[in-house]
Coordinates of C-alpha atoms in Angstrom, one line a residue:
X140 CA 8.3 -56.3 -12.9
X141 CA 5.8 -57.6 -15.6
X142 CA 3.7 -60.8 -14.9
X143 CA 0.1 -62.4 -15.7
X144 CA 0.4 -65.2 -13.3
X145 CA -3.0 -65.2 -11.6
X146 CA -5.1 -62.8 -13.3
X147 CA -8.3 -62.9 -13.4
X148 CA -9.8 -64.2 -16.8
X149 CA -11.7 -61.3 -17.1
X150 CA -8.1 -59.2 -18.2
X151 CA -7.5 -62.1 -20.7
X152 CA -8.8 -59.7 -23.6
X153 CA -6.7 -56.9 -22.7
X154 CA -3.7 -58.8 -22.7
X155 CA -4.2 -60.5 -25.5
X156 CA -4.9 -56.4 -27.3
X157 CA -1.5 -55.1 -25.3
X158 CA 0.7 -58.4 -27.1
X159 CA -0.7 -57.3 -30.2
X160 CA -1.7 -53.5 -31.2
X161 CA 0.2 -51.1 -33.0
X162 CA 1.4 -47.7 -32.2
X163 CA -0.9 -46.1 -35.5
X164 CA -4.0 -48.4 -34.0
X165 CA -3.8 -46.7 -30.5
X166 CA -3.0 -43.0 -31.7
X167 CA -1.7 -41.0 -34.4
X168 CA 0.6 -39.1 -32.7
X169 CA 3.6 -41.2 -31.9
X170 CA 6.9 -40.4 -30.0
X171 CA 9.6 -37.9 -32.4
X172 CA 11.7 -40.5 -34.2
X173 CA 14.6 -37.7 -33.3
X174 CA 14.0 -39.2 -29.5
X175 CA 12.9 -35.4 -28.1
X176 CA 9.9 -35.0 -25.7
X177 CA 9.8 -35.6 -22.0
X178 CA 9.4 -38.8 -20.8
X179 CA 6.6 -40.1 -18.4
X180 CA 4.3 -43.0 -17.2
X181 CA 0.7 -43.1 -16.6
X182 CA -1.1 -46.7 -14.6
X183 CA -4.0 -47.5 -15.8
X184 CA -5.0 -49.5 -13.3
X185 CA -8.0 -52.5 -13.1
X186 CA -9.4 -53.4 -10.2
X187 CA -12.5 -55.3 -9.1
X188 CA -15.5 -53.2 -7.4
X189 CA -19.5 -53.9 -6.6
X190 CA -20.1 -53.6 -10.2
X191 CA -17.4 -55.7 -11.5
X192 CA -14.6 -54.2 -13.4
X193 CA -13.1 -50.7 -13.1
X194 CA -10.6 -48.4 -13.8
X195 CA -8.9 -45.8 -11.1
X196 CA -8.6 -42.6 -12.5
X197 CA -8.3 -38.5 -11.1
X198 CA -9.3 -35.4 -11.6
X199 CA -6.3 -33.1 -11.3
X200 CA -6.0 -29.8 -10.3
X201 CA -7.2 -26.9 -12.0
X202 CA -4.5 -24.8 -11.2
X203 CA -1.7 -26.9 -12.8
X204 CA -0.1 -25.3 -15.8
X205 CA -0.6 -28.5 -17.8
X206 CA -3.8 -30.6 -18.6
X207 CA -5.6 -28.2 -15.3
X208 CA -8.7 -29.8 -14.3
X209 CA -8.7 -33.1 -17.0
X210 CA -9.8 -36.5 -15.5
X211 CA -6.5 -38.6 -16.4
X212 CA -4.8 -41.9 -14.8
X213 CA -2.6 -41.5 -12.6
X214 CA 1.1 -40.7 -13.8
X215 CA 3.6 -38.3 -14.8
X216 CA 7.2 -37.3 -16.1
X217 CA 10.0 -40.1 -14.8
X218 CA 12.6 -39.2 -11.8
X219 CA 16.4 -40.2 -12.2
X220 CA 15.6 -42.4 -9.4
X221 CA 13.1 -44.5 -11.9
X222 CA 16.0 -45.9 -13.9
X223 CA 16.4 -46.4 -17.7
X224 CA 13.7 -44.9 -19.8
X225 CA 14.0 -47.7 -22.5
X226 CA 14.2 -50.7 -19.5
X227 CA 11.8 -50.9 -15.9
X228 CA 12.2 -47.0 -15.5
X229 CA 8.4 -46.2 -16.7
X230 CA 6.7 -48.9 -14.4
X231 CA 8.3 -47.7 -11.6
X232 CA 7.5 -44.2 -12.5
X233 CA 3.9 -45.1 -13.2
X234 CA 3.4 -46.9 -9.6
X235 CA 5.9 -44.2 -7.8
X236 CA 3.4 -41.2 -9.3
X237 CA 0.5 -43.1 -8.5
X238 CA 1.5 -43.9 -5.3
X239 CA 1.8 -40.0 -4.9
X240 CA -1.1 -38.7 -6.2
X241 CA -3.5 -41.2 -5.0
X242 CA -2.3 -42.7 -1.7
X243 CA -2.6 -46.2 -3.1
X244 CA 0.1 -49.3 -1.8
X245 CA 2.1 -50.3 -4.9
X246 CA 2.4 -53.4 -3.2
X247 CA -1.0 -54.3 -3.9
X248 CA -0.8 -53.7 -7.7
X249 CA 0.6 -56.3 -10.3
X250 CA 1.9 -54.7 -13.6
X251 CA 1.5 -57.2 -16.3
X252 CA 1.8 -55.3 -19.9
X253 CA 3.0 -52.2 -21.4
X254 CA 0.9 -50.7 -24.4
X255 CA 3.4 -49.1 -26.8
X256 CA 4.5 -44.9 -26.2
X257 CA 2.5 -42.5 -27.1
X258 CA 2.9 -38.5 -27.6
X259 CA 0.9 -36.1 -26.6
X260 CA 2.2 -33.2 -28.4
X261 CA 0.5 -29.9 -26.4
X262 CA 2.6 -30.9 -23.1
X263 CA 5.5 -32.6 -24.8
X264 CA 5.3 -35.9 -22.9
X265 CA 6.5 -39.3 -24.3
X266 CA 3.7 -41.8 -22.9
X267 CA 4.3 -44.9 -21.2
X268 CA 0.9 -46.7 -20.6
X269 CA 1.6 -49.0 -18.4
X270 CA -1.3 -51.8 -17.5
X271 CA -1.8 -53.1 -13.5
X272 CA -4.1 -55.2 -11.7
X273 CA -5.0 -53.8 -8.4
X274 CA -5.1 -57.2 -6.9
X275 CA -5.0 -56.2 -2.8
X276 CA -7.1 -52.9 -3.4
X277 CA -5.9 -50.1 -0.7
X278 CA -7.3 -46.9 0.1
X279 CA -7.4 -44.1 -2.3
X280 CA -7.7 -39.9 -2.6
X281 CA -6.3 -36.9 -3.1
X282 CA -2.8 -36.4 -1.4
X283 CA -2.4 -32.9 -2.5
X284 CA -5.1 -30.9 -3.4
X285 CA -2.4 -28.6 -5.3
X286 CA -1.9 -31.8 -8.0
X287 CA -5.2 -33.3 -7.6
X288 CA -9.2 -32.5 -6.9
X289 CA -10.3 -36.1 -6.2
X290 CA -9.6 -39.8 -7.1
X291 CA -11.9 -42.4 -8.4
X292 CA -12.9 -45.3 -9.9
X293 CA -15.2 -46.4 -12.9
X294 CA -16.5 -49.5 -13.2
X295 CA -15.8 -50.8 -17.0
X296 CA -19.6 -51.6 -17.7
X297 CA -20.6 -47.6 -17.0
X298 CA -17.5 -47.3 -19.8
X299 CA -19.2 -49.0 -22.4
X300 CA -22.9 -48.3 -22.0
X301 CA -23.4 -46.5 -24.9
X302 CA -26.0 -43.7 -23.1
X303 CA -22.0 -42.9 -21.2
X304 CA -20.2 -42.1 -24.5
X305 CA -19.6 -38.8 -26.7
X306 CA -17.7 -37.2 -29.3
X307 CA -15.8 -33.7 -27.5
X308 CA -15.4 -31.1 -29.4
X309 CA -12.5 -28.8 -28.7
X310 CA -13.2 -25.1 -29.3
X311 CA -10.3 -25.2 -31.6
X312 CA -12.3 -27.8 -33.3
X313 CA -10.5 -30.8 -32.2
X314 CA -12.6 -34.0 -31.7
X315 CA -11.8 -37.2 -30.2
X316 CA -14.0 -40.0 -27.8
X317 CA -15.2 -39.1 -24.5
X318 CA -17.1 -40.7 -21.8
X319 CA -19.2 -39.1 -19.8
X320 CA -18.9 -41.0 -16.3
X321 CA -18.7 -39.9 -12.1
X322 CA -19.6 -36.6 -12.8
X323 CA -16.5 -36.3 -15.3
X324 CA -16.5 -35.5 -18.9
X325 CA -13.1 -37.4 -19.2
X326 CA -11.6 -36.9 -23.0
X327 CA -8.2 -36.4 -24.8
X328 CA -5.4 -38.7 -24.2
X329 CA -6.7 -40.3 -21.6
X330 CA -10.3 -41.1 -23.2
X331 CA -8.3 -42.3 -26.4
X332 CA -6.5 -44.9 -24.6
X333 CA -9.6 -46.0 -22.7
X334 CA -11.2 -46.0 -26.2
X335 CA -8.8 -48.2 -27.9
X336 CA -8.6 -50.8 -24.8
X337 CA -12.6 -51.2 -24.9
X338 CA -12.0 -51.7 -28.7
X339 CA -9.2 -54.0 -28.8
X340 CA -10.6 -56.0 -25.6
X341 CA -13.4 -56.4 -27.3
X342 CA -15.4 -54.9 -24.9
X343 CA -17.1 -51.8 -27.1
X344 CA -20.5 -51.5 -27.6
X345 CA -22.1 -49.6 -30.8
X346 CA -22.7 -45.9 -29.6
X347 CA -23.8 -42.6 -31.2
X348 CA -20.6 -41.5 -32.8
X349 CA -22.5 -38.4 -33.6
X350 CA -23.6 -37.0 -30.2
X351 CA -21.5 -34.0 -29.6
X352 CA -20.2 -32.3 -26.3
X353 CA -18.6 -29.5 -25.3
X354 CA -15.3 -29.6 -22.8
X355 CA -17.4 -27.3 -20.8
X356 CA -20.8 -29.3 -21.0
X357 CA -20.9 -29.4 -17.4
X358 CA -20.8 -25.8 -17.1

């Protein structure tokens, strides 16, 4: 289910960065060697807009029990009818969830790469990031308003410009990157991952690692 074949060069950075990071250069928390946690997908999906690259991403509910109202990708926990966790299980989950949340044709997405799992330890999920190029783009919004508040995409170069990026601050005093994009403070998981891709891609641009925001500085 994996392939590069006719990628745009542009993507040649990031799958050069998925062939060769680490677990520990992505995030510190890695899956429990004794194999518990639950065990899920997300697509972090590239397409091509007005502005040049972006990513697809959603705002999910704020009534879900877990992660309520965070900007994530797409994604979630795998079904029996995914298959093998440790074989093609997590890509199908990743396009199946997507395909769910978002409305998008999974026909129109190539998945070439897999970055390596990750945990995220307040939910229990075992991570699958799986990487897609949304090469026939379809279109895209919130099936159910229960699971999510909108869908949308971020072009990369609003990503990078430094005036976009942050350090959140947790009020249990938990810090990690953020960006500050589409009306969205997106942070957490899903702004580490995007962190680490602009980094290894090569893409980052020097930013203010000291500017500080809340989670609620839209409040």
């Amino acid at each position: 289910m994996l392939s590069t074949a006719g990628l745009p060069a542009w993507l040649d950075p990031v799958v050069h960065a998925a062939e060769t990071v680490e677990p520990l250069q992505l995030s510190r928390f890695l899956p429990p060697e004794s194999g518990a946690g639950r065990q899920s997908a997300v697509l972090i999906l590239f397409g091509e807009g007005e502005k040049g690259p972006e990513l697809l991403l959603m705002e999910r509910a704020g009534s879900l029990r877990s992660h309520a109202g965070q900007t994530s990708f797409p994604g979630g926990a795998l079904d029996p009818v995914d298959g093998d966790p440790q074989g093609e299980g997590p890509l199908r989950a990743a396009l199946r969830e997507a395909e769910e949340e978002t409305g998008l044709d999974p026909r129109g997405v190539q998945l070439f790469a897999v970055l390596p799992r990750l945990f995220i330890p307040v939910s229990n999920f075992v991570v699958t990031p799986v990487l897609g190029w949304w090469r026939t783009p379809t279109p895209v919004g919130a099936v159910d308003q229960n699971e999510t508040a909108r869908v949308f995409t971020v072009p990369v170069s609003d990503l990078t410009d430094p005036a976009n990026r942050a350090t959140a601050v947790h009020p249990r005093g938990h810090h990690g990157p953020a960006f500050l994009v589409e009306s969205a403070l997106v942070w957490g998981f899903t702004a580490g991952v995007i962190d680490r891709i602009l980094h290894f891609a090569g893409w980052e641009r020097p930013w203010d690692r000291s500017r500080r925001v809340p989670l609620d500085w839209h409040a």
